Short mmCIF file of C-alpha atoms in Angstrom, two decimals:
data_model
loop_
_atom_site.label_atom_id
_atom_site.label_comp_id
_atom_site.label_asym_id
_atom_site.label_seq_id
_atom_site.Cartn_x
_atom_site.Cartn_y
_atom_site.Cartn_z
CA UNK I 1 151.02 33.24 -120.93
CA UNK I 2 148.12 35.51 -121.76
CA UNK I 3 146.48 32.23 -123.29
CA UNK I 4 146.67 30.24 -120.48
CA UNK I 5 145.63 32.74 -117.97
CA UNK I 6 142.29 33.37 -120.21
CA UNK I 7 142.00 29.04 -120.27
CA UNK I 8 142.02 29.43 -116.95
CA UNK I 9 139.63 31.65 -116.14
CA UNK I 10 137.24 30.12 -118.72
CA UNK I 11 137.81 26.77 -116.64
CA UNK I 12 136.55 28.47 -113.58
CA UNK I 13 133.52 29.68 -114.80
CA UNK I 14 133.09 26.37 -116.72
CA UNK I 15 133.29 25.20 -112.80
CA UNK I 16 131.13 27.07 -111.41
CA UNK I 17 128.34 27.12 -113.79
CA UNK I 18 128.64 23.50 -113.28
CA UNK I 19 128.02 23.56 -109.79
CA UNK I 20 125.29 26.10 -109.54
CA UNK I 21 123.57 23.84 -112.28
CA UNK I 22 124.46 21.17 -110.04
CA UNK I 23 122.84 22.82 -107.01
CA UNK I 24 119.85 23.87 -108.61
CA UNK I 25 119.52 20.33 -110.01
CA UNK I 26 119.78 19.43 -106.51
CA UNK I 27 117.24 22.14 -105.19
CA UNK I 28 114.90 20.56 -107.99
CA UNK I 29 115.00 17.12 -106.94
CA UNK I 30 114.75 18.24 -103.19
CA UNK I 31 111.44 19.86 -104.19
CA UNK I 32 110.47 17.49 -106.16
CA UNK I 33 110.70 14.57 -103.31
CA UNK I 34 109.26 17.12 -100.67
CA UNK I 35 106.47 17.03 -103.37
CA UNK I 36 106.05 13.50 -103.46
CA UNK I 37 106.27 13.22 -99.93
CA UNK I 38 103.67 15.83 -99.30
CA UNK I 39 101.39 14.01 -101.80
CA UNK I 40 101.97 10.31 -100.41
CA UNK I 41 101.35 11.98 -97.61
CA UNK I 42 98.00 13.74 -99.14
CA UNK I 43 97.00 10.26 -100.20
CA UNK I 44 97.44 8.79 -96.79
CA UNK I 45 95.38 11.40 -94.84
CA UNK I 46 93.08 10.84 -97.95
CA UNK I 47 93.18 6.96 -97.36
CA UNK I 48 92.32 7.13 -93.88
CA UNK I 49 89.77 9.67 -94.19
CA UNK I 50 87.88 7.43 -97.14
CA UNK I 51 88.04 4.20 -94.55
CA UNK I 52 86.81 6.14 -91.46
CA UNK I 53 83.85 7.40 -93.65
CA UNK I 54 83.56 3.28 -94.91
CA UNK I 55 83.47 2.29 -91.19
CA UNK I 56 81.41 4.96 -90.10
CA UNK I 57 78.86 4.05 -92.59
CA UNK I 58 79.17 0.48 -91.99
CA UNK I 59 78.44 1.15 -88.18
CA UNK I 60 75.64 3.39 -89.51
CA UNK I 61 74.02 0.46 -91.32
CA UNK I 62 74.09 -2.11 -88.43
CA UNK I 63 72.49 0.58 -85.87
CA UNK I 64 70.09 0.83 -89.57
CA UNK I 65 69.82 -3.07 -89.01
CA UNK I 66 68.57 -3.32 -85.55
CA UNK I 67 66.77 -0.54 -85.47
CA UNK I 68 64.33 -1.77 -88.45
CA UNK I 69 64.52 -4.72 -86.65
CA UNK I 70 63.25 -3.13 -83.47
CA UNK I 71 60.79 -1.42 -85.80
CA UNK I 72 59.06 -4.54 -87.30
CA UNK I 73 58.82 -6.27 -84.27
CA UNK I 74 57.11 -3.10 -82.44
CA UNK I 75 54.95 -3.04 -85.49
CA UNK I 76 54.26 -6.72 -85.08
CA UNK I 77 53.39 -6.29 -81.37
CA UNK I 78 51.22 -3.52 -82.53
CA UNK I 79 49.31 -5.65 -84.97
CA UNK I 80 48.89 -8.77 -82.68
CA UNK I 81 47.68 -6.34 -80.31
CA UNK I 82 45.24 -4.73 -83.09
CA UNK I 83 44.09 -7.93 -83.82
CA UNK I 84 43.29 -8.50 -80.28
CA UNK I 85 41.86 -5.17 -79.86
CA UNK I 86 39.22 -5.81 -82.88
CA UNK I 87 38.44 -9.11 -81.61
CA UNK I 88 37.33 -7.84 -78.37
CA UNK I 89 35.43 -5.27 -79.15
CA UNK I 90 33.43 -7.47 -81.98
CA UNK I 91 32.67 -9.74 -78.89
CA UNK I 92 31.52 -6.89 -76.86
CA UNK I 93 29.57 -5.94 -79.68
CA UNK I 94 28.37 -9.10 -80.64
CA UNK I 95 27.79 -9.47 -76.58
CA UNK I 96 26.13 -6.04 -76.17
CA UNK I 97 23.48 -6.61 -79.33
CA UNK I 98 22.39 -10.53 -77.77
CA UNK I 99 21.78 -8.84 -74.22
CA UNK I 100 19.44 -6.10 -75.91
CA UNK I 101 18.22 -8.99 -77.85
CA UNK I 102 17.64 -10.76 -74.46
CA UNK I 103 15.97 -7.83 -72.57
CA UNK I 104 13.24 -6.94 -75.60
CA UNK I 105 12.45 -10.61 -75.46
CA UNK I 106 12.61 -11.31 -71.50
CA UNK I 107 8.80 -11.35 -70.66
CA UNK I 108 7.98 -13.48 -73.53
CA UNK I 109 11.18 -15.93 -72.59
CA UNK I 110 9.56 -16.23 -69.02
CA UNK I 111 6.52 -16.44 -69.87
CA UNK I 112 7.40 -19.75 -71.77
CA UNK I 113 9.32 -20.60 -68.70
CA UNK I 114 6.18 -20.27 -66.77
CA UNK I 115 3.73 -22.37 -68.87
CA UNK I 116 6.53 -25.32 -69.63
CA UNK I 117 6.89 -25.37 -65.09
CA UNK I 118 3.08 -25.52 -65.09
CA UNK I 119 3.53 -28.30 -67.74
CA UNK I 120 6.02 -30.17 -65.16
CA UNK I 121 8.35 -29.70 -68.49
CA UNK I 122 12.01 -30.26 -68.16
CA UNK I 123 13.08 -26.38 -68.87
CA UNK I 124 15.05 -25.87 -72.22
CA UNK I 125 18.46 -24.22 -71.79
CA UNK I 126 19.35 -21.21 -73.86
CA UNK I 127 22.90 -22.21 -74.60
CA UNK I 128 24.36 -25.28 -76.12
CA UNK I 129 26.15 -28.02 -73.84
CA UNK I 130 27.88 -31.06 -73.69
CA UNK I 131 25.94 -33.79 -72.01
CA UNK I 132 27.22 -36.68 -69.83
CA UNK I 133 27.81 -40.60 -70.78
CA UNK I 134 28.29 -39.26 -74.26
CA UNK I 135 27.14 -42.30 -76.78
CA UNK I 136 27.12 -42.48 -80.91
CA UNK I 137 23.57 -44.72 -80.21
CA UNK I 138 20.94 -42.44 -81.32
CA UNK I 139 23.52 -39.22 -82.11
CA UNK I 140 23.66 -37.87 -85.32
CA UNK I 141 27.59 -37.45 -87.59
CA UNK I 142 27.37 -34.65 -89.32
CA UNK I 143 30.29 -34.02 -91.30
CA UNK I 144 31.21 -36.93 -93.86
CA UNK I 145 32.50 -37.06 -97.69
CA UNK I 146 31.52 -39.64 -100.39
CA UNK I 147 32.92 -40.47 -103.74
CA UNK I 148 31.24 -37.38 -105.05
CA UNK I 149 34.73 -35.52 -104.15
CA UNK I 150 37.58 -37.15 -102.27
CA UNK I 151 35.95 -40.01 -100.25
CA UNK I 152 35.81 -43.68 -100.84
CA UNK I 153 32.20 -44.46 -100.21
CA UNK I 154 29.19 -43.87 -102.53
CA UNK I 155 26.12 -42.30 -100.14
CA UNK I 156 24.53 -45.77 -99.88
CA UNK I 157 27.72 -47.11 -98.14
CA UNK I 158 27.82 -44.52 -96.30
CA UNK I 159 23.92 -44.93 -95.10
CA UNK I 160 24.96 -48.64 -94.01
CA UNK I 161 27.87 -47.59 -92.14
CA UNK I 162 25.50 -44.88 -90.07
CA UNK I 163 23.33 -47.64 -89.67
CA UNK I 164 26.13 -49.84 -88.35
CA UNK I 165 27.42 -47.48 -86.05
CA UNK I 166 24.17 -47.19 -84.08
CA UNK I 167 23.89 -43.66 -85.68
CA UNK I 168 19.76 -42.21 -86.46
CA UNK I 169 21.50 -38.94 -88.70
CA UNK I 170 24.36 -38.21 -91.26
CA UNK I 171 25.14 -35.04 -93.50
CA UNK I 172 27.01 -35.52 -96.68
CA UNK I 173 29.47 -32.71 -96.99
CA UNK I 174 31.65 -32.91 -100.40
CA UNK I 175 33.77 -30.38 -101.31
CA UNK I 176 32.83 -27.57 -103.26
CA UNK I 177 29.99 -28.74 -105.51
CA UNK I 178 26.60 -28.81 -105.21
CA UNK I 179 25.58 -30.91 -108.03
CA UNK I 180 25.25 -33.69 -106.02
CA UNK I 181 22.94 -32.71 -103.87
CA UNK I 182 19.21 -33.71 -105.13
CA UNK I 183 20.93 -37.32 -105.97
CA UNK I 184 21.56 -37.41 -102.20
CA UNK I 185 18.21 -36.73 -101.04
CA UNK I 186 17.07 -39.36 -103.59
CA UNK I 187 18.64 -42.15 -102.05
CA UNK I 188 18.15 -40.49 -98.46
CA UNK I 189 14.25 -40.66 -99.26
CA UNK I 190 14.62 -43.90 -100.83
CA UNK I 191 16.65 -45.93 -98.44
CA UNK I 192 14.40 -44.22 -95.37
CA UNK I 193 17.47 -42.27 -93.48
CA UNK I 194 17.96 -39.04 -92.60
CA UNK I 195 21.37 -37.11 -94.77
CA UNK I 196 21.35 -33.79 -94.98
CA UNK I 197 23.28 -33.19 -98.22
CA UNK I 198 25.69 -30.26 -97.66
CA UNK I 199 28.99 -28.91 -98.87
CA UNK I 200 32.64 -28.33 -97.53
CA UNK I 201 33.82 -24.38 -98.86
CA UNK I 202 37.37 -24.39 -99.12
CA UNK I 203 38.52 -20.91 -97.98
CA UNK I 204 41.38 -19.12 -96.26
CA UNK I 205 41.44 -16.23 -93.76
CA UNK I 206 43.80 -13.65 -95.26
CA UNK I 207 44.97 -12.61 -92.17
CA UNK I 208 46.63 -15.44 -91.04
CA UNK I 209 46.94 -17.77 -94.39
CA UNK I 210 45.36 -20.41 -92.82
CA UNK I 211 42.61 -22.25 -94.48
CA UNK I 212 39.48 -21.94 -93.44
CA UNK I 213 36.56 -24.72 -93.78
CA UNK I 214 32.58 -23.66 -93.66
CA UNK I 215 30.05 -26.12 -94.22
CA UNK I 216 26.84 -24.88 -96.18
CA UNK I 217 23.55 -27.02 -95.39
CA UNK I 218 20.22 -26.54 -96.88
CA UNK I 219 21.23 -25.71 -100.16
CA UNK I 220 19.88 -26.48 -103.31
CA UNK I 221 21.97 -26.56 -106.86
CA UNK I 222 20.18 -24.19 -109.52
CA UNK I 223 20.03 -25.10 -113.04
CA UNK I 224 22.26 -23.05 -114.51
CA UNK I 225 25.08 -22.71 -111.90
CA UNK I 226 24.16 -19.53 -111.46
CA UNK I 227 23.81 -19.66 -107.28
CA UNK I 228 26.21 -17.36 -105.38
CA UNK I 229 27.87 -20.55 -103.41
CA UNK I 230 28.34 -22.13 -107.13
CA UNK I 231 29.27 -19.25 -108.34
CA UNK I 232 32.19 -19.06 -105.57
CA UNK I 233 33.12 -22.58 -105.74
CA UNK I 234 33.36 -23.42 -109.51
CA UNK I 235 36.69 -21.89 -109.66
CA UNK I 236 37.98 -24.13 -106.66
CA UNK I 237 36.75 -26.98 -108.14
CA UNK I 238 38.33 -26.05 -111.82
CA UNK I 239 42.15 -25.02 -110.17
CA UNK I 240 41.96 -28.22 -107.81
CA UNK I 241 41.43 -30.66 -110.93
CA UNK I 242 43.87 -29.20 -113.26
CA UNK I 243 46.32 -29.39 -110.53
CA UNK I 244 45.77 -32.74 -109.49
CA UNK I 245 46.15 -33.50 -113.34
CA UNK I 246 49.43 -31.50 -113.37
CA UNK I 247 50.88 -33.50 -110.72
CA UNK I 248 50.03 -36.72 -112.06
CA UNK I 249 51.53 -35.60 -115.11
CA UNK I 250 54.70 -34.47 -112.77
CA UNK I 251 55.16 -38.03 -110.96
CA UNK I 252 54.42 -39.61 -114.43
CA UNK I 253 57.18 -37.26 -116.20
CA UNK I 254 59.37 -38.26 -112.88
CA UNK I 255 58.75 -42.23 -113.38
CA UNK I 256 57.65 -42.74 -109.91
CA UNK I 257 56.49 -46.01 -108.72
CA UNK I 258 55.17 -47.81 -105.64
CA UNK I 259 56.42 -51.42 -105.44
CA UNK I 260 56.84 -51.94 -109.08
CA UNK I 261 53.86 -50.44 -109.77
CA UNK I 262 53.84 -46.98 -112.13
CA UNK I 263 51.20 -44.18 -112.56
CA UNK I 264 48.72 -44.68 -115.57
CA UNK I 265 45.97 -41.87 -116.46
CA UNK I 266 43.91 -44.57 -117.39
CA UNK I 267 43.62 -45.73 -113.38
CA UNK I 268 43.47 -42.35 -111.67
CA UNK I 269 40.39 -41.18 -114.42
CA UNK I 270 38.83 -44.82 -112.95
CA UNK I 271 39.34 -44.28 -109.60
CA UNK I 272 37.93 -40.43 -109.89
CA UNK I 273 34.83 -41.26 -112.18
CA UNK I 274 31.91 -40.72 -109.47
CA UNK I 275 33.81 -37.77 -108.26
CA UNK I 276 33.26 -33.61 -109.31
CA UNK I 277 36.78 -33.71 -110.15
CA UNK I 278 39.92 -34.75 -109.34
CA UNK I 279 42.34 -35.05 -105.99
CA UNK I 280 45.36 -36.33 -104.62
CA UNK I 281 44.03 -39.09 -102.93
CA UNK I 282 42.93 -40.60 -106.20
CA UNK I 283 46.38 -40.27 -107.76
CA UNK I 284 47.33 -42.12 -104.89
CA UNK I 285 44.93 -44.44 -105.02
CA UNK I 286 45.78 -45.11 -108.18
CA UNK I 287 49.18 -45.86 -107.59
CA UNK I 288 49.42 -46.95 -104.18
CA UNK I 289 46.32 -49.09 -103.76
CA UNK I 290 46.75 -48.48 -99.65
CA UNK I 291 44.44 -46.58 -97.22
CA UNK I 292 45.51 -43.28 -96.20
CA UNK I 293 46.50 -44.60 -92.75
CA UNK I 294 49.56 -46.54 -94.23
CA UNK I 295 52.62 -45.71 -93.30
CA UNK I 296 54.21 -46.60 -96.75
CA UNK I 297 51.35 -43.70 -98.25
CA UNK I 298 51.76 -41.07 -95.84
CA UNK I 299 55.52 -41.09 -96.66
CA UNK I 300 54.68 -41.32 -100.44
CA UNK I 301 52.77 -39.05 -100.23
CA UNK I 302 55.38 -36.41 -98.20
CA UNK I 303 57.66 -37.28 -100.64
CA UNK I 304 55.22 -36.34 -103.62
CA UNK I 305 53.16 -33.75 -102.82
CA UNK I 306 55.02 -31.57 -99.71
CA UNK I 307 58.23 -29.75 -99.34
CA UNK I 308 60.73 -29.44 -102.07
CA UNK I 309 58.99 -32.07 -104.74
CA UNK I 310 58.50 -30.78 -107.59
CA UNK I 311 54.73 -31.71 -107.99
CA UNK I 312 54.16 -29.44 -104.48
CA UNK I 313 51.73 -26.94 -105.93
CA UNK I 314 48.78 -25.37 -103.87
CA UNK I 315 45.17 -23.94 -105.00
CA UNK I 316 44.04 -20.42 -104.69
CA UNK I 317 40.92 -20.14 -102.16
CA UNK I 318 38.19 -17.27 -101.70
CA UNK I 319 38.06 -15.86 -98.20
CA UNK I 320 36.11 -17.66 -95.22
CA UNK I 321 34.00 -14.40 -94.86
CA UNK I 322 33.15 -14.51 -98.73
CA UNK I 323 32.22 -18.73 -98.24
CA UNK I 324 29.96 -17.32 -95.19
CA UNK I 325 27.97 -14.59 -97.19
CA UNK I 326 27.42 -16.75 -100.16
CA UNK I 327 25.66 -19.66 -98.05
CA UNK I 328 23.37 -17.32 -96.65
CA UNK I 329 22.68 -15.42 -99.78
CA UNK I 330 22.10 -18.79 -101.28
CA UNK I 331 19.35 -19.40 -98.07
CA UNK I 332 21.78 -21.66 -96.57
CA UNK I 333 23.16 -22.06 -93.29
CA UNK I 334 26.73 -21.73 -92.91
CA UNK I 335 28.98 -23.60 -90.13
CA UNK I 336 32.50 -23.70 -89.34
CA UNK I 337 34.04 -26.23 -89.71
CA UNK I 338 36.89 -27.68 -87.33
CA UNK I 339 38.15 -24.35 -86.05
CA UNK I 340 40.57 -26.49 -84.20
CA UNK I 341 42.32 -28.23 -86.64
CA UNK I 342 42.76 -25.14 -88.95
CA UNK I 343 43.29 -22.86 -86.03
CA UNK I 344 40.31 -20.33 -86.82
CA UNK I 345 39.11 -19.42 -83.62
CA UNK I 346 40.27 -15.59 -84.46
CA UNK I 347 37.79 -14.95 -87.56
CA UNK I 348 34.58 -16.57 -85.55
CA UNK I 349 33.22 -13.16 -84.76
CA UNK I 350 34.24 -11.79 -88.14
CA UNK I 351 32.31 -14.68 -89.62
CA UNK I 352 29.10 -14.41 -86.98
CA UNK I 353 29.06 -10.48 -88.34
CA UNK I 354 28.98 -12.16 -92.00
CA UNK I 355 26.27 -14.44 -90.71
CA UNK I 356 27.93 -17.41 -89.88
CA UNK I 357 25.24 -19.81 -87.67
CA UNK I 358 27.08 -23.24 -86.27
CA UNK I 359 30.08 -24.16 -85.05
CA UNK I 360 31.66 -27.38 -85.10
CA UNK I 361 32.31 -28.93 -81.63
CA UNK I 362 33.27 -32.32 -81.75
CA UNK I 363 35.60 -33.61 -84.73
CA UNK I 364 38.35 -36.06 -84.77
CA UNK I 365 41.24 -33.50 -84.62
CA UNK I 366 39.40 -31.79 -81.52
CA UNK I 367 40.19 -32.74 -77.98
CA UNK I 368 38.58 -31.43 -74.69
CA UNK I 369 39.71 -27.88 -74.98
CA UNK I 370 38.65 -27.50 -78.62
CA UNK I 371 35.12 -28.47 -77.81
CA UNK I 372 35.19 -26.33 -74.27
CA UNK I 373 36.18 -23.29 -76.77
CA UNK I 374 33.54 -24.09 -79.63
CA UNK I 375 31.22 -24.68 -76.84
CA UNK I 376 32.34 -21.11 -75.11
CA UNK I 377 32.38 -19.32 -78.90
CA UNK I 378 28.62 -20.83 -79.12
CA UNK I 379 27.32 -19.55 -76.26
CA UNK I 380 28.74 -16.32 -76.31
CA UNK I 381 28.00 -15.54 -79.94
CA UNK I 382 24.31 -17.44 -80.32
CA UNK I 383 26.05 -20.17 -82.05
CA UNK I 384 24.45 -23.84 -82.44
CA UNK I 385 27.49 -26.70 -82.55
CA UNK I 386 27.27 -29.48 -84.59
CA UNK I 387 30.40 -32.71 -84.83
CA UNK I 388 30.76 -35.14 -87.38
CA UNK I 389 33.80 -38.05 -88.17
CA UNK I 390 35.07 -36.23 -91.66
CA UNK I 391 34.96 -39.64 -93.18
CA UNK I 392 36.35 -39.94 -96.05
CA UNK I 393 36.59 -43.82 -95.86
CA UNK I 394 40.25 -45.46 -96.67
CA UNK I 395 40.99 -41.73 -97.97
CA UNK I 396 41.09 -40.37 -94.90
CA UNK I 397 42.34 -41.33 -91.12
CA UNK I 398 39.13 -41.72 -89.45
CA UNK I 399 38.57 -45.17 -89.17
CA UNK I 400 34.59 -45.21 -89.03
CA UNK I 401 31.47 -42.83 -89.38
CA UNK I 402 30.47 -42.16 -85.37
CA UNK I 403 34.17 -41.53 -84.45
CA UNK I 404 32.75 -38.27 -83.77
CA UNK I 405 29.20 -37.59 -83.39
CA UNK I 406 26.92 -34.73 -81.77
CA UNK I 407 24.23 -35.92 -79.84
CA UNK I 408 20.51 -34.48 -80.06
CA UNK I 409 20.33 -32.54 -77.11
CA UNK I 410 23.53 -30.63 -78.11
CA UNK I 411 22.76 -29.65 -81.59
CA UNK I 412 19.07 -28.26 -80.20
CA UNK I 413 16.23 -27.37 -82.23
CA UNK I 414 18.08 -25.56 -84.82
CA UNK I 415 19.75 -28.37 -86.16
CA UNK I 416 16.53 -30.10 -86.21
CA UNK I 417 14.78 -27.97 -88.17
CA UNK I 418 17.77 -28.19 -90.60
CA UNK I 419 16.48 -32.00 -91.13
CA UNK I 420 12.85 -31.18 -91.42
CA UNK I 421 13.09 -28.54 -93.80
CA UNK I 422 15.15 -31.15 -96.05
CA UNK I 423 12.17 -32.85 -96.78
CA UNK I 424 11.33 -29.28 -98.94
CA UNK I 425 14.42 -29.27 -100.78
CA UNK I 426 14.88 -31.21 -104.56
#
């Protein structure tokens, strides 16, 4: 009896050990999931908080966005209106120095005035201007290329097409070489017509990118190379030829062809023999046989030589202002060259401050309000304007020298005395 009494009682504590381990088990896993709970919990607020800060920045970066946007247009504005601002006031200084100019010389100016009425002289005017019934009888073209660099004519086809057109003067402008020069005074002297033998500087105006033309007359070539223009252009020349080479190489490595006809070295060293060195147009000519005026060759020559084709390759070019200063340093006389087709009006009073002297008026690519603007520029900044065709024969799209022309009483007396001091030059 004792026994089972003393089983019992060990049962019941047996019991309820077993439930308060039971109930702290359960208190255990009661903390444990208010645990978990508080930490999912934790990592939710955490969550949140992480993607607020992600949109927050986001939105932080698009206000970023526009406002650098905003900021590099303002700047933009700023610098057009810079631009603007610099351009003025070179004007207005350019202005301000010709109307001292004009006081300090105002007696003697009338007094020439006076004498040419007594004379019953026609007065002379001060400033350049177009003059009516415009005719290429008797004018002078002024701006032509020969097979010396990318034209098609040698200089004593191009005297007999001046002749042709009616015209009494030429210049001879090639591109950036003057080794040519004394050959065309030879045959100028020897076939009895006026040339002055000039050159074409290829430059650029780092400003805008755009390239930048100056011609260079009454030069002469020194022995040596050693002449600042020479100097300036020799590295032109060099890149232009080796990449004219490279992309005949290109359309040659590419198998191109033009109605069954493929590129040979042999042909495009022909075709560029009488030339300084070497250009597109004679890889073209070369392969295509067709003026530049075709419509099968101008989209050739898109296809080969623009936009995404891989023989697209352009040619480094010194500044217009650097072309200016050399032709005068060189005692030449520098003009710019059809400001409207390269869209150089900006840099004219930049390049009058460097010493730049003409201005060309009348060119193929130059309608009425191009030559009312070079006219303006001239007059304003004591320019003289010259015109010319830029021939380059069936290499280029004017059809004829005389398509443009300046006549005698526009260029004035300085362009004159640019043909009678040829006779001086070798």
């Amino acid at each position: 009896m004792a026994k089972t009494k003393g089983a019992k009682s060990a049962a019941k504590e047996a019991e309820k050990s077993a439930r308060k381990r039971a109930k702290a088990s359960r208190k255990m896993r009661e903390r444990a999931d208010a645990s978990l709970d508080a930490d999912a919990r934790v990592s939710e607020e955490a969550r949140r908080k992480a993607l607020k800060r992600e949109l927050k920045k986001h939105g932080k970066a698009k206000k970023d966005a526009r406002a650098i946007i905003r900021e590099e247009a303002r700047e933009h504005a700023e610098a057009s209106k810079a631009i603007r601002r610099e351009t003025d006031r070179a004007i207005k200084s350019i202005a301000a120095q010709a109307a001292v100019d004009a006081a300090n010389t105002a007696a003697q100016t009338a007094a020439r005035a006076a004498q040419e009425a007594a004379r019953h002289l026609s007065p002379r005017y001060s400033a350049p201007c177009p003059v009516a019934g415009r005719t290429a009888l008797g004018s002078w073209d002024l701006h032509n290329h020969s097979v010396f660099s990318d034209g098609s004519c040698t200089v004593d086809e191009l005297i007999a097409g001046a002749r042709a057109a009616g015209l009494t003067r030429i210049a001879i402008t090639d591109h950036d070489c003057l080794s040519q020069l004394s050959f065309i005074r030879a045959r100028s002297r020897e076939l009895s017509f006026p040339v002055l033998a000039g050159v074409e500087v290829s430059a650029h105006d780092p400003a805008t990118g755009r390239k930048v033309h100056v011609l260079g007359f009454g030069l002469e070539a020194t022995a040596d190379g050693s002449g600042p223009v020479e100097r300036l252009v020799a590295p032109t020349l060099f890149a232009r030829t080796a990449t004219s080479l490279w992309q005949a190489w290109v359309l040659k490595r590419e198998d191109v062809e033009f109605s069954g006809h493929r590129l040979s070295f042999d042909e495009v060293y022909d075709v560029a023999r009488a030339s300084t060195g070497i250009y597109k147009q004679h890889i073209m000519e070369a392969l295509t046989r067709r003026p530049h005026t075709d419509p099968d060759y101008q989209f050739c020559y898109q296809c080969w030589f623009k936009g995404d084709s891989p023989a697209n390759r352009t040619v480094e070019y010194p500044t217009a202002v650097e072309a200016v200063r050399a032709i005068r340093e060189q005692g030449g006389v520098p003009v710019l060259a059809h400001p409207g087709q390269t869209k150089s009006w900006a840099i004219v009073p930049e390049l009058v401050g460097a010493g730049l002297m003409g201005i060309e008026a009348f060119h193929p690519d130059h309608g009425p309000v191009e030559e009312g603007l070079a006219f303006e520029l001239a007059e304003r900044l004591g320019l003289f304007v010259t015109g010319g065709s830029d021939y380059h024969g069936k290499y280029g799209s004017s059809p004829a020298l005389g398509t443009s022309f300046v006549c005698p009483e526009e260029a004035g007396s300085k362009v004159e005395g640019l043909f009678a001091s040829e006779a001086a030059l070798s």
